[in-house]
mmCIF file of C-alpha atoms and ligand atoms in Angstrom:
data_model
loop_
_atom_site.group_PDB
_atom_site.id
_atom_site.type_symbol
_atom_site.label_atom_id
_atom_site.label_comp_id
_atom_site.label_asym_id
_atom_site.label_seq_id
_atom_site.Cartn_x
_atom_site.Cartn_y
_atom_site.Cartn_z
ATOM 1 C CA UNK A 143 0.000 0.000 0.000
ATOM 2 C CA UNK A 144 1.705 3.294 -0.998
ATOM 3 C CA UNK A 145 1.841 6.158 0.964
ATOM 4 C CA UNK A 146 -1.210 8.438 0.196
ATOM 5 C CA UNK A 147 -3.584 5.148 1.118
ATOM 6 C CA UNK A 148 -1.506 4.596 4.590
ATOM 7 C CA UNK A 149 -2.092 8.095 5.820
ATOM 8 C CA UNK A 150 -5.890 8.055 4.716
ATOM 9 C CA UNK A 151 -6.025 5.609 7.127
ATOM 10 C CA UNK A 152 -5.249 7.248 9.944
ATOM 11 C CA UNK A 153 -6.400 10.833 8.753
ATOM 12 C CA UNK A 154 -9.246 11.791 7.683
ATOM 13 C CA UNK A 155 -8.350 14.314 4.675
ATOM 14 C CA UNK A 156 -10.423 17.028 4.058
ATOM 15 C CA UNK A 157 -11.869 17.125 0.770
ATOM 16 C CA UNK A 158 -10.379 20.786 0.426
ATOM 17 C CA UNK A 159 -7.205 18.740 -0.160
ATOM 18 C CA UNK A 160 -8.387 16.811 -2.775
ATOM 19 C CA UNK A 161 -9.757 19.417 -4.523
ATOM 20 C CA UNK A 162 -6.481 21.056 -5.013
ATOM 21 C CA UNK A 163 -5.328 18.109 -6.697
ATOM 22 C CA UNK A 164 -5.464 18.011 -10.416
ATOM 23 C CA UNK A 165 -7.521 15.525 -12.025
ATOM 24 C CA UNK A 166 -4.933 13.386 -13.730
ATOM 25 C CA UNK A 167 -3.728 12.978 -10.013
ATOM 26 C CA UNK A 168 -7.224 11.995 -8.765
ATOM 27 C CA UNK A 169 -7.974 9.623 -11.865
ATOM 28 C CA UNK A 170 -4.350 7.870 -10.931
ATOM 29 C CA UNK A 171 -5.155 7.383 -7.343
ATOM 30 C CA UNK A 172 -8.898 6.690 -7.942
ATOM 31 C CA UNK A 173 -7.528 3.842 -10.483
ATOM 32 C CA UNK A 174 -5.156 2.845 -7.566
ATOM 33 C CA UNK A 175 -7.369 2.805 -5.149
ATOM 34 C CA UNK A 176 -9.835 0.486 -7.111
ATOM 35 C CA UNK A 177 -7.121 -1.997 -7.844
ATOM 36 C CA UNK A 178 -5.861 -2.216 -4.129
ATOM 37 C CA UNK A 179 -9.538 -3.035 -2.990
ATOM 38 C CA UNK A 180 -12.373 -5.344 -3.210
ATOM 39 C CA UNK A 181 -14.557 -2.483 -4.479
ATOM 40 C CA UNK A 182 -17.038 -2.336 -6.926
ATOM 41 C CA UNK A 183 -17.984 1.223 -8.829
ATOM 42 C CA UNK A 184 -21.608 1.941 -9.019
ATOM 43 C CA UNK A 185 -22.760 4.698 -11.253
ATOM 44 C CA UNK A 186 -25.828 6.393 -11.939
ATOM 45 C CA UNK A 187 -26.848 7.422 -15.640
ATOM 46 C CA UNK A 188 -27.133 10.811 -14.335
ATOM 47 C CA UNK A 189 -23.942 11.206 -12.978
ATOM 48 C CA UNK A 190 -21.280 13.479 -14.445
ATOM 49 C CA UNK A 191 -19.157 11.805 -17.176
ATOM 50 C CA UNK A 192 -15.759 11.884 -15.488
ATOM 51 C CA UNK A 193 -17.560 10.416 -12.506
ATOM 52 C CA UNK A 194 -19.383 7.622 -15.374
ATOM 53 C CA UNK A 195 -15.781 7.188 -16.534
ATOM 54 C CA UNK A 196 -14.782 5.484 -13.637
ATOM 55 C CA UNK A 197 -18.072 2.856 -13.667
ATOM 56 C CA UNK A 198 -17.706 -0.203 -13.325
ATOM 57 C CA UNK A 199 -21.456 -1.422 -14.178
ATOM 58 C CA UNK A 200 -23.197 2.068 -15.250
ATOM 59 C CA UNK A 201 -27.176 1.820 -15.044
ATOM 60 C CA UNK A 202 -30.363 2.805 -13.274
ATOM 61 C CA UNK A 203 -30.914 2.574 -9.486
ATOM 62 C CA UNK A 204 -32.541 -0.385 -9.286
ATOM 63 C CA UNK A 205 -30.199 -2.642 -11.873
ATOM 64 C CA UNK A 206 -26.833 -1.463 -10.220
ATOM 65 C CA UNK A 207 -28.267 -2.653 -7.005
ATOM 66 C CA UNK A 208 -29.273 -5.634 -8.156
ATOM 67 C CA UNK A 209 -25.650 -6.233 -10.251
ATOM 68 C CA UNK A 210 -24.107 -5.402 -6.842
ATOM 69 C CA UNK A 211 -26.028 -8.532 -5.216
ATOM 70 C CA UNK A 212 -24.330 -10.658 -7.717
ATOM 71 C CA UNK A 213 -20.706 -9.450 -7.060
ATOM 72 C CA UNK A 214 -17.840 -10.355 -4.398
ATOM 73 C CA UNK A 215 -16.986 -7.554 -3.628
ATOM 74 C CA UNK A 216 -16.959 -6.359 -0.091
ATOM 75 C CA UNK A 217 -17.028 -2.293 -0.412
ATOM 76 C CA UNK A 218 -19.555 -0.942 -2.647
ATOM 77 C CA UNK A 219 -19.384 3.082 -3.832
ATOM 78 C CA UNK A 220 -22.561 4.252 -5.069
ATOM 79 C CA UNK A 221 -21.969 7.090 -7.143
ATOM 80 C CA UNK A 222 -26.099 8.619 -7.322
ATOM 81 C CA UNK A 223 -27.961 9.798 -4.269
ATOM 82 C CA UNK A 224 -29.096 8.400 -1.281
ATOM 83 C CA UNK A 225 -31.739 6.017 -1.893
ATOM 84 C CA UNK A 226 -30.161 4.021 -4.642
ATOM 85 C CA UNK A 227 -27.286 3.704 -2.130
ATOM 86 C CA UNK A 228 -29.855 2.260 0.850
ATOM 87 C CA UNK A 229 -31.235 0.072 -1.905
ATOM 88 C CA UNK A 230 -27.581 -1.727 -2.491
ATOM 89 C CA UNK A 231 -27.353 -1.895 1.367
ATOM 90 C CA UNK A 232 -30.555 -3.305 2.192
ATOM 91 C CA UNK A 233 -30.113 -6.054 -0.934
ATOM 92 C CA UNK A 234 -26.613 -6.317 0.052
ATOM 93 C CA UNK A 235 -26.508 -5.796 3.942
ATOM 94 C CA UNK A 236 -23.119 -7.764 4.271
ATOM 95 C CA UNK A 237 -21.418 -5.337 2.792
ATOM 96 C CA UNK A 238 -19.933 -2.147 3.041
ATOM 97 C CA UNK A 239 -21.531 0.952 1.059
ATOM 98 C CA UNK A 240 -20.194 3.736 1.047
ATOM 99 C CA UNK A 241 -21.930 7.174 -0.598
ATOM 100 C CA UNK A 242 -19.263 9.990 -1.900
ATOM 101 C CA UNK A 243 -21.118 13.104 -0.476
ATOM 102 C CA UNK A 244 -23.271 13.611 2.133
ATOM 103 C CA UNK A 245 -25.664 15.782 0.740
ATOM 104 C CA UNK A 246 -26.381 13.882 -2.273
ATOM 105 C CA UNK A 247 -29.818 13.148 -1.612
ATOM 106 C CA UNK A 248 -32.889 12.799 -3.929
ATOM 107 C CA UNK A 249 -35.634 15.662 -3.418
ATOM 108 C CA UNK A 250 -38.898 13.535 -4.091
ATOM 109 C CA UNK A 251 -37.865 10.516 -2.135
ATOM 110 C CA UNK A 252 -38.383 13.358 0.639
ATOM 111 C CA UNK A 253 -41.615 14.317 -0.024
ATOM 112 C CA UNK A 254 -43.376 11.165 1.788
ATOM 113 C CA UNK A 255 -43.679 11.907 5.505
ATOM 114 C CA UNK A 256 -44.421 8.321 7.238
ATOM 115 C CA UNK A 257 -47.081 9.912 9.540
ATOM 116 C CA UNK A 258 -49.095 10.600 6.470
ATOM 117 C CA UNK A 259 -48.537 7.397 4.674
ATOM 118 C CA UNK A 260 -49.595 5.570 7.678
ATOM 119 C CA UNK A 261 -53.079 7.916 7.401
ATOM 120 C CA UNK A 262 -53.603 7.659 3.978
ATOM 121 C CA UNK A 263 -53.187 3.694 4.678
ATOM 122 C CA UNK A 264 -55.871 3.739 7.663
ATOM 123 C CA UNK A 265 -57.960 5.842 5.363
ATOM 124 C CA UNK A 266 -57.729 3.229 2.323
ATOM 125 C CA UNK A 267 -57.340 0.064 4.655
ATOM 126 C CA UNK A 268 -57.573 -2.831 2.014
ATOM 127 C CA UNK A 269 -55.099 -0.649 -0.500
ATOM 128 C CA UNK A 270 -51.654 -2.115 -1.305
ATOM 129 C CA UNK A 271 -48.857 0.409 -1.260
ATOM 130 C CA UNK A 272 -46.749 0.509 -4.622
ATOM 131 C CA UNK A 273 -43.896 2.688 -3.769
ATOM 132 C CA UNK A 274 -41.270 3.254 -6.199
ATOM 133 C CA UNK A 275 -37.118 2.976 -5.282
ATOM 134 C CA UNK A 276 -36.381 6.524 -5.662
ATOM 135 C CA UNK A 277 -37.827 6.706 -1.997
ATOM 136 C CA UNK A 278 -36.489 6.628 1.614
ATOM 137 C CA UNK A 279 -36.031 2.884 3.505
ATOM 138 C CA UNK A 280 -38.953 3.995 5.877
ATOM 139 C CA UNK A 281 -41.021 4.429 3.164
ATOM 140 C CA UNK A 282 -40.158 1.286 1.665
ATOM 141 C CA UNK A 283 -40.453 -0.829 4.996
ATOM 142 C CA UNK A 284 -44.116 1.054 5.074
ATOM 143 C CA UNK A 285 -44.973 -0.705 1.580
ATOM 144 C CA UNK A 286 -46.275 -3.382 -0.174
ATOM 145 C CA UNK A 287 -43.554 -3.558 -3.054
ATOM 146 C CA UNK A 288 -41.560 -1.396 -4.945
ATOM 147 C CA UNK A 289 -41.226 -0.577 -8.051
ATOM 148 C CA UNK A 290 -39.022 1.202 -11.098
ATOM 149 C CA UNK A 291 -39.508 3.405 -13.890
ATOM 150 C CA UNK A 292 -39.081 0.385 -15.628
ATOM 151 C CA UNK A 293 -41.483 -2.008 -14.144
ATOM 152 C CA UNK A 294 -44.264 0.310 -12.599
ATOM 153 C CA UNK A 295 -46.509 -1.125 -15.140
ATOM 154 C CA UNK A 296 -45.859 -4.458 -14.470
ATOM 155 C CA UNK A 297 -45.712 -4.532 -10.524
ATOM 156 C CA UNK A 298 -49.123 -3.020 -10.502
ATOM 157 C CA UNK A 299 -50.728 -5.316 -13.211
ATOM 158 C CA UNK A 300 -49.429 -8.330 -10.961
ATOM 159 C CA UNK A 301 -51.431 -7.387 -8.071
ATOM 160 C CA UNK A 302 -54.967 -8.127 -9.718
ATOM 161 C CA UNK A 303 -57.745 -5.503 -8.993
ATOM 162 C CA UNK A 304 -56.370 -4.002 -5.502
ATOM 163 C CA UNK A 305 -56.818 -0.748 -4.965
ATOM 164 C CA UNK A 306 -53.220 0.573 -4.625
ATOM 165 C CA UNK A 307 -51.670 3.852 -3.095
ATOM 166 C CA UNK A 308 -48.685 5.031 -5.296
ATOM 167 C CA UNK A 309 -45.822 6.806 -3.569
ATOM 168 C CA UNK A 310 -44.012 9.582 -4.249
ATOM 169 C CA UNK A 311 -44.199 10.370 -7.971
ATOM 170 C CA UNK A 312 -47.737 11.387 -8.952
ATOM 171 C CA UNK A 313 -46.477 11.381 -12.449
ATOM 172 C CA UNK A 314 -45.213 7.994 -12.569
ATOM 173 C CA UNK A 315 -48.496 7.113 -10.864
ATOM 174 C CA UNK A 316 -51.108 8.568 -13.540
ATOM 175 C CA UNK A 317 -48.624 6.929 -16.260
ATOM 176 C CA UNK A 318 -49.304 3.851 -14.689
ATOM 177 C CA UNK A 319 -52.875 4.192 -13.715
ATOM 178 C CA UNK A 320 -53.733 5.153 -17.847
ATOM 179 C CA UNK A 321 -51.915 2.024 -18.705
ATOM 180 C CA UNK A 322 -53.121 -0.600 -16.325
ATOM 181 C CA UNK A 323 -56.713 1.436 -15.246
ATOM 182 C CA UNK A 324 -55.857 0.160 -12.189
ATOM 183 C CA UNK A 325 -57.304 1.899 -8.835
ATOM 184 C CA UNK A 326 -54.463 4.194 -8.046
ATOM 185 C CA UNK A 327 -54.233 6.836 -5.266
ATOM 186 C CA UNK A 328 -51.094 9.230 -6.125
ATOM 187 C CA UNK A 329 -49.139 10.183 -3.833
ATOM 188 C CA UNK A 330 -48.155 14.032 -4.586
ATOM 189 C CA UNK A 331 -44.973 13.956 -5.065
ATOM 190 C CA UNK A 332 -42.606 14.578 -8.484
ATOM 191 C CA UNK A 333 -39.237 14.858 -9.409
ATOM 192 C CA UNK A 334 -38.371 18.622 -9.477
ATOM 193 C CA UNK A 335 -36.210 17.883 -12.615
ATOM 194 C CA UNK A 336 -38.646 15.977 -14.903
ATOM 195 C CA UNK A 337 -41.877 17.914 -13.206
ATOM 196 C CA UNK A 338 -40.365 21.402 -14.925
ATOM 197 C CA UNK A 339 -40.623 19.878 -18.335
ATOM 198 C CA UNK A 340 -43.723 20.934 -20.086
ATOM 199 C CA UNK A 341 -45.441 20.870 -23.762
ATOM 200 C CA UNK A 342 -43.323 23.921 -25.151
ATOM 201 C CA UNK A 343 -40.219 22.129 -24.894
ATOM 202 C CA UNK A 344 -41.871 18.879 -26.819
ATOM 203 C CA UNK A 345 -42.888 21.795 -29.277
ATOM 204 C CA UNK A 346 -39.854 23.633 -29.148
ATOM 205 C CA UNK A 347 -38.057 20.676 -30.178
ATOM 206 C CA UNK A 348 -39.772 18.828 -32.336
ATOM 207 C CA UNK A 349 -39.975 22.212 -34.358
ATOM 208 C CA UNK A 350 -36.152 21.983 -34.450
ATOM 209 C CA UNK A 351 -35.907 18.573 -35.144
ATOM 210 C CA UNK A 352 -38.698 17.541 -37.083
ATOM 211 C CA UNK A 353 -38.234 14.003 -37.726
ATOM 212 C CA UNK A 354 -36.350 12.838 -34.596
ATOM 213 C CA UNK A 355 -38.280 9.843 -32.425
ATOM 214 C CA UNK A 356 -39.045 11.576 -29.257
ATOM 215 C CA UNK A 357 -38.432 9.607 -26.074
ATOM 216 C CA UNK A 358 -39.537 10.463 -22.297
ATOM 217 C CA UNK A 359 -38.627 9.177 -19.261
ATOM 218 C CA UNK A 360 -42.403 8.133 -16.976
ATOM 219 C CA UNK A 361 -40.933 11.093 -14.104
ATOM 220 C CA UNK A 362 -42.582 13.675 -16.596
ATOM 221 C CA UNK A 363 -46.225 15.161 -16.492
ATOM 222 C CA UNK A 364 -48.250 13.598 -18.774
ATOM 223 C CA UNK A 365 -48.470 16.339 -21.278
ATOM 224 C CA UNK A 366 -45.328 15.691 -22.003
ATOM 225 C CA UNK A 367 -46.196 11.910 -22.182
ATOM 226 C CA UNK A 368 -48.452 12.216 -24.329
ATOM 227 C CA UNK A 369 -47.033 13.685 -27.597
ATOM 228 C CA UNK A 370 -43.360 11.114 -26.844
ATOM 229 C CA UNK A 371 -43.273 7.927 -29.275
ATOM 230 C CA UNK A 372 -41.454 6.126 -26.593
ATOM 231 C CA UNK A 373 -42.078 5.956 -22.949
ATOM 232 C CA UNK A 374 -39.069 4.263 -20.753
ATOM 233 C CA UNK A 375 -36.638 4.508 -18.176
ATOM 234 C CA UNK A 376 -33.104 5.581 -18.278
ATOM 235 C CA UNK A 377 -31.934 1.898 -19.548
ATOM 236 C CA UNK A 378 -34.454 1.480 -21.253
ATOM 237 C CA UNK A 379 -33.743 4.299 -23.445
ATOM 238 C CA UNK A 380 -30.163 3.304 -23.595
ATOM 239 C CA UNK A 381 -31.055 -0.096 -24.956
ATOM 240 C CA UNK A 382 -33.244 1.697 -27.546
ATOM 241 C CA UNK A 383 -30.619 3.979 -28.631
ATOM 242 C CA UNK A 384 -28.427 0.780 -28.980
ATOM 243 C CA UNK A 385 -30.717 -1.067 -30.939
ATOM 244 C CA UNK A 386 -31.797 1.790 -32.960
ATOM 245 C CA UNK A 387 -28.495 2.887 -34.845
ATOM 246 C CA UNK A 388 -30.027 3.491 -37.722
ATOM 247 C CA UNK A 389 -32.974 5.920 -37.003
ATOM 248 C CA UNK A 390 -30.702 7.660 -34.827
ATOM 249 C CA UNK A 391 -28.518 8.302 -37.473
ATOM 250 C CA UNK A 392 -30.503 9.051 -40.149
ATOM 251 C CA UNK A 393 -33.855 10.491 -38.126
ATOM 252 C CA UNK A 394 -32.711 11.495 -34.729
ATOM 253 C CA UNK A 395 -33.550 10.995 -31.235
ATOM 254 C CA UNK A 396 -35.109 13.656 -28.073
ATOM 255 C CA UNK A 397 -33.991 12.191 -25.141
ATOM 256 C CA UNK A 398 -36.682 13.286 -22.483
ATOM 257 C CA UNK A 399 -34.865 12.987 -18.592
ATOM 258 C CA UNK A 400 -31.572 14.536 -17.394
ATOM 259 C CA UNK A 401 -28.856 15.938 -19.122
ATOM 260 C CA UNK A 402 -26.419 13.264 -17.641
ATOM 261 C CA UNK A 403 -28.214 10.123 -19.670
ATOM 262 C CA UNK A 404 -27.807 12.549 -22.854
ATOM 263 C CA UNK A 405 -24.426 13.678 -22.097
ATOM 264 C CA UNK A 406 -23.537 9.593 -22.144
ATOM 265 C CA UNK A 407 -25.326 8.562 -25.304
ATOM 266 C CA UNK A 408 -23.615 11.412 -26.848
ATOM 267 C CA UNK A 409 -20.359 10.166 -26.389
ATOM 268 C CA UNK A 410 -20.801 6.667 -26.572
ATOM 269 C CA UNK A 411 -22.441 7.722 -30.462
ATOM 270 C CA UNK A 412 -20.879 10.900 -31.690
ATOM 271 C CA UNK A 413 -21.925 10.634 -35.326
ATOM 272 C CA UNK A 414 -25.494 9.618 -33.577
ATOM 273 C CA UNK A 415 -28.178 12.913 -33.891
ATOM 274 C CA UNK A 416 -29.038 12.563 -30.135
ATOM 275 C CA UNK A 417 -30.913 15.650 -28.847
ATOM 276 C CA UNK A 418 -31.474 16.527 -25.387
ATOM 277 C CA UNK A 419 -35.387 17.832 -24.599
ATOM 278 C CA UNK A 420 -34.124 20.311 -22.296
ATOM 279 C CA UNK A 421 -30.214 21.044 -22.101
ATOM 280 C CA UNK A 422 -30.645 22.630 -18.438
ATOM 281 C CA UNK A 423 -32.543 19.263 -17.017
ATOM 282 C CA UNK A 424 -30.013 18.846 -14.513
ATOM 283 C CA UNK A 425 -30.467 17.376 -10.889
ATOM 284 C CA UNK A 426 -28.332 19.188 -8.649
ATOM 285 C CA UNK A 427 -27.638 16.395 -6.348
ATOM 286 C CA UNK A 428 -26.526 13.786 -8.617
ATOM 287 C CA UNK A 429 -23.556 16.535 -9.839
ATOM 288 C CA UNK A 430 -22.306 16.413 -6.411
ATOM 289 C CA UNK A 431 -20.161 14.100 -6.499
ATOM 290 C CA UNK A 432 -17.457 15.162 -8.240
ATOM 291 C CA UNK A 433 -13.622 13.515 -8.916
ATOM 292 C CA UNK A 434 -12.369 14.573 -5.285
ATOM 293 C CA UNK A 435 -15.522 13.206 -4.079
ATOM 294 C CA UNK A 436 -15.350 9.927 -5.632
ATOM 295 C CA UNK A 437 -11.609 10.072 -4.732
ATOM 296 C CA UNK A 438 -11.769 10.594 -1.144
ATOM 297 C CA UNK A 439 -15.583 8.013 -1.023
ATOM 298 C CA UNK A 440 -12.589 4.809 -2.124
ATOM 299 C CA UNK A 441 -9.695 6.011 0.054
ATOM 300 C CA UNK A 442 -11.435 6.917 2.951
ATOM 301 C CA UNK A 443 -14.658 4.786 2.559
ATOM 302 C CA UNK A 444 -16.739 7.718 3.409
ATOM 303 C CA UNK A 445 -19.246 7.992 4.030
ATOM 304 C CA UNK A 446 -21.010 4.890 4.975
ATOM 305 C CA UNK A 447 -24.460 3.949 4.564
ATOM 306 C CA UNK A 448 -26.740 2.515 7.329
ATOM 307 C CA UNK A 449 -29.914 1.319 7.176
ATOM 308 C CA UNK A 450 -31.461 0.157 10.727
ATOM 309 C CA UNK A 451 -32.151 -3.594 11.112
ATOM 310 C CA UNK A 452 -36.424 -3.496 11.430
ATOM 311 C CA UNK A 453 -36.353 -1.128 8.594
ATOM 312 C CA UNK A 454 -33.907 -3.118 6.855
ATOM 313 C CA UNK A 455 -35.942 -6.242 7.219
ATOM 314 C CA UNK A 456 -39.089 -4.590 6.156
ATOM 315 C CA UNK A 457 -37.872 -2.681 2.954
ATOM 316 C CA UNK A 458 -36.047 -5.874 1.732
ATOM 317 C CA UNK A 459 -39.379 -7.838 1.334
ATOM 318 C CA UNK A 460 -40.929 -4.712 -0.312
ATOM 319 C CA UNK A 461 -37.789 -4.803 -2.875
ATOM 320 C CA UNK A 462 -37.408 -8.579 -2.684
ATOM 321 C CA UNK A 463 -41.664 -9.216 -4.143
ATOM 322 C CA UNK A 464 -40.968 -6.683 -6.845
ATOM 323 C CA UNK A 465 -37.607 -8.180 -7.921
ATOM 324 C CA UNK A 466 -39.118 -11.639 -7.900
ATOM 325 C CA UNK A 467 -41.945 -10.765 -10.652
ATOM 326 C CA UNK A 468 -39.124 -9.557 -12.524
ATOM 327 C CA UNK A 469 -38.238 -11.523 -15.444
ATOM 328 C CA UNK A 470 -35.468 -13.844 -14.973
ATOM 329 C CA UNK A 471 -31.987 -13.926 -16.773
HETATM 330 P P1 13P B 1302 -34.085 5.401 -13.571
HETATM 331 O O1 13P B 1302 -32.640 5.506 -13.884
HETATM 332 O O2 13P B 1302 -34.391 4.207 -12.731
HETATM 333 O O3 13P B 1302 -34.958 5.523 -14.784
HETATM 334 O O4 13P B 1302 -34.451 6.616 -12.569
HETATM 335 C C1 13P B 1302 -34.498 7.922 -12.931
HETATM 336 C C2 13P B 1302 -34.215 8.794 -11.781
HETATM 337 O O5 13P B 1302 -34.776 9.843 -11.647
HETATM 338 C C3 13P B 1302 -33.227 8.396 -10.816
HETATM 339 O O6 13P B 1302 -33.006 9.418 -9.957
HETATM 340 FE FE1 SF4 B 1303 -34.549 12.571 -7.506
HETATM 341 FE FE2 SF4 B 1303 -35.283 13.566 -9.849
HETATM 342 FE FE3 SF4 B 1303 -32.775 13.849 -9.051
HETATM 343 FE FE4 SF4 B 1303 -33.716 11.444 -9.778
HETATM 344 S S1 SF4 B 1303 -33.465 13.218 -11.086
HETATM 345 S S2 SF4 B 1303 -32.457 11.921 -7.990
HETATM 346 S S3 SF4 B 1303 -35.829 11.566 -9.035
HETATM 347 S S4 SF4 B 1303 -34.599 14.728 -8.072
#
């Protein structure tokens, strides 16, 4: 172990240090630091690209935590916010995960308060609550099952005629209650950065680019849904844009969701026409984390995620019933 590791140990650094450091320096001990431990990289789509650069599975919330289950390694760093990182602890509660800054934390996954859950559930007593990831592990141990961007659909359909309380995103909610007709309660909560979207960006940018496939990501409001080609989640519009070389070549594609997924596709296909809806649909909290960040979260393994045992227990079998209707690989 050289001598910038040994002294972590024993000091904590401030991060003002590392941030004097240039980045060459912090990719080199980042690098160094990976290959010393039994860590593995986790990386949100939203992330910024240095901080993608460094991934090593890159993907939505629920998929990285569900990659992490399958690995060895001990130390996990979660490079998102908050409640992606208490989903790889609660799936993975041997091990250690570890969240690069402390104040990278997800707005709507705030905006459920358990004392009004608990009402809404007294009110509605033979409702099921659907509660989707991007949501605190209170929340989660308060639920039924959970549920993705990805999936929402498909959890809901599984559980028959119940009426259903969906928490926090009201948008995600109405999406799925128009494609199931399923009894849904919303819970009012949205995602500050897909909420802001609105019809005269669609129009704005369809007048621009004319012929491009327009894809949105369920977190908008539904007049936004409603004039998109393609409704997904952050993989699943990378696996479109994958499989769709062609029309993105030759037609185009609006990417609806943060500029961080965009950014990505971008440079994984420069000769690809990939628009962004909205070039300022950025979520502060995911660019947090930042190379001295990252640097210091895999030296220092700071700063450690903990999820309380009850809560623990509970949340699991929320996230355990939805991953089990998932299909198998
Ligand atoms: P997905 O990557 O699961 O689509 O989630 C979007 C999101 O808003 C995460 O914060
Ligand atoms: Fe939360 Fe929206 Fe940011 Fe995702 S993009 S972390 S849902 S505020």
């Amino acid at each position: 172990m050289g001598n910038e590791l040994k002294s972590s140990v024993n000091v904590i650094p401030d991060i003002e240090e590392y941030k004097k450091l240039p980045h060459e320096e912090l990719n080199r001990r980042i690098n160094r630091a990976k290959k010393l431990k039994n860590v593995v990289l986790l990386v949100h789509n939203y992330q910024r690209l240095e901080i993608q650069e460094h991934a090593d599975l890159l993907g939505d919330s629920l998929g990285l935590s569900i990659e992490a289950s399958k690995t060895d390694a001990s130390l996990i760093v979660f490079c998102g916010v908050d409640f992606m990182a208490e989903s790889a602890k609660i799936l993975n509660p041997e091990k250690k995960v570890v969240l690069p800054h402390d104040r990278a934390d997800c707005p709507m996954a705030k905006m459920v308060d358990l004392e009004g859950l608990r009402a809404l559930k007294k009110k509605h007593p033979h409702a099921l609550v659907v509660t989707y990831v991007n949501s605190t592990a209170e929340v989660k141990a308060e639920s039924d099952i959970c549920c993705t961007s990805a999936n929402a659909v498909e959890v809901v359909r599984s559980l028959g005629d119940k009426k259903i309380i969906f928490t926090p995103d009201r948008n995600l909610a109405i999406y799925t209650q128009r494609m199931t007709g399923a009894n849904i309660i919303p819970w009012e909560g949205y995602c500050y950065v897909h909420d802001s979207l609105s019809e005269r960006e669609v129009e704005l940018a369809q007048a621009e680019y004319p012929d491009a496939v327009f894809i949105a990501h369920p977190e908008c409001p539904m007049e936004v849904l409603e004039k998109a080609d393609l409704i997904t989640s952050t993989s699943g519009m990378v696996k479109w844009v994958d499989e769709n070389q062609d029309t993105v070549n030759s037609r185009g594609v609006i990417i609806g969701t943060e500029e961080g997924l965009v950014r990505q596709l971008q440079k994984k296909y420069p000769q690809g026409k990939i628009f962004p809806l909205f070039d300022k649909a950025i979520c502060a909290t995911q660019k947090l984390i930042t190379l001295p960040y990252l640097c210091r979260a895999i030296e220092i393994e700071q700063f450690e995620i903990e999820v309380p045992q009850d809560t623990r227990k509970k949340a699991y079998l929320a996230l355990k019933r939805m991953i089990d209707i998932l299909p198998q690989d």
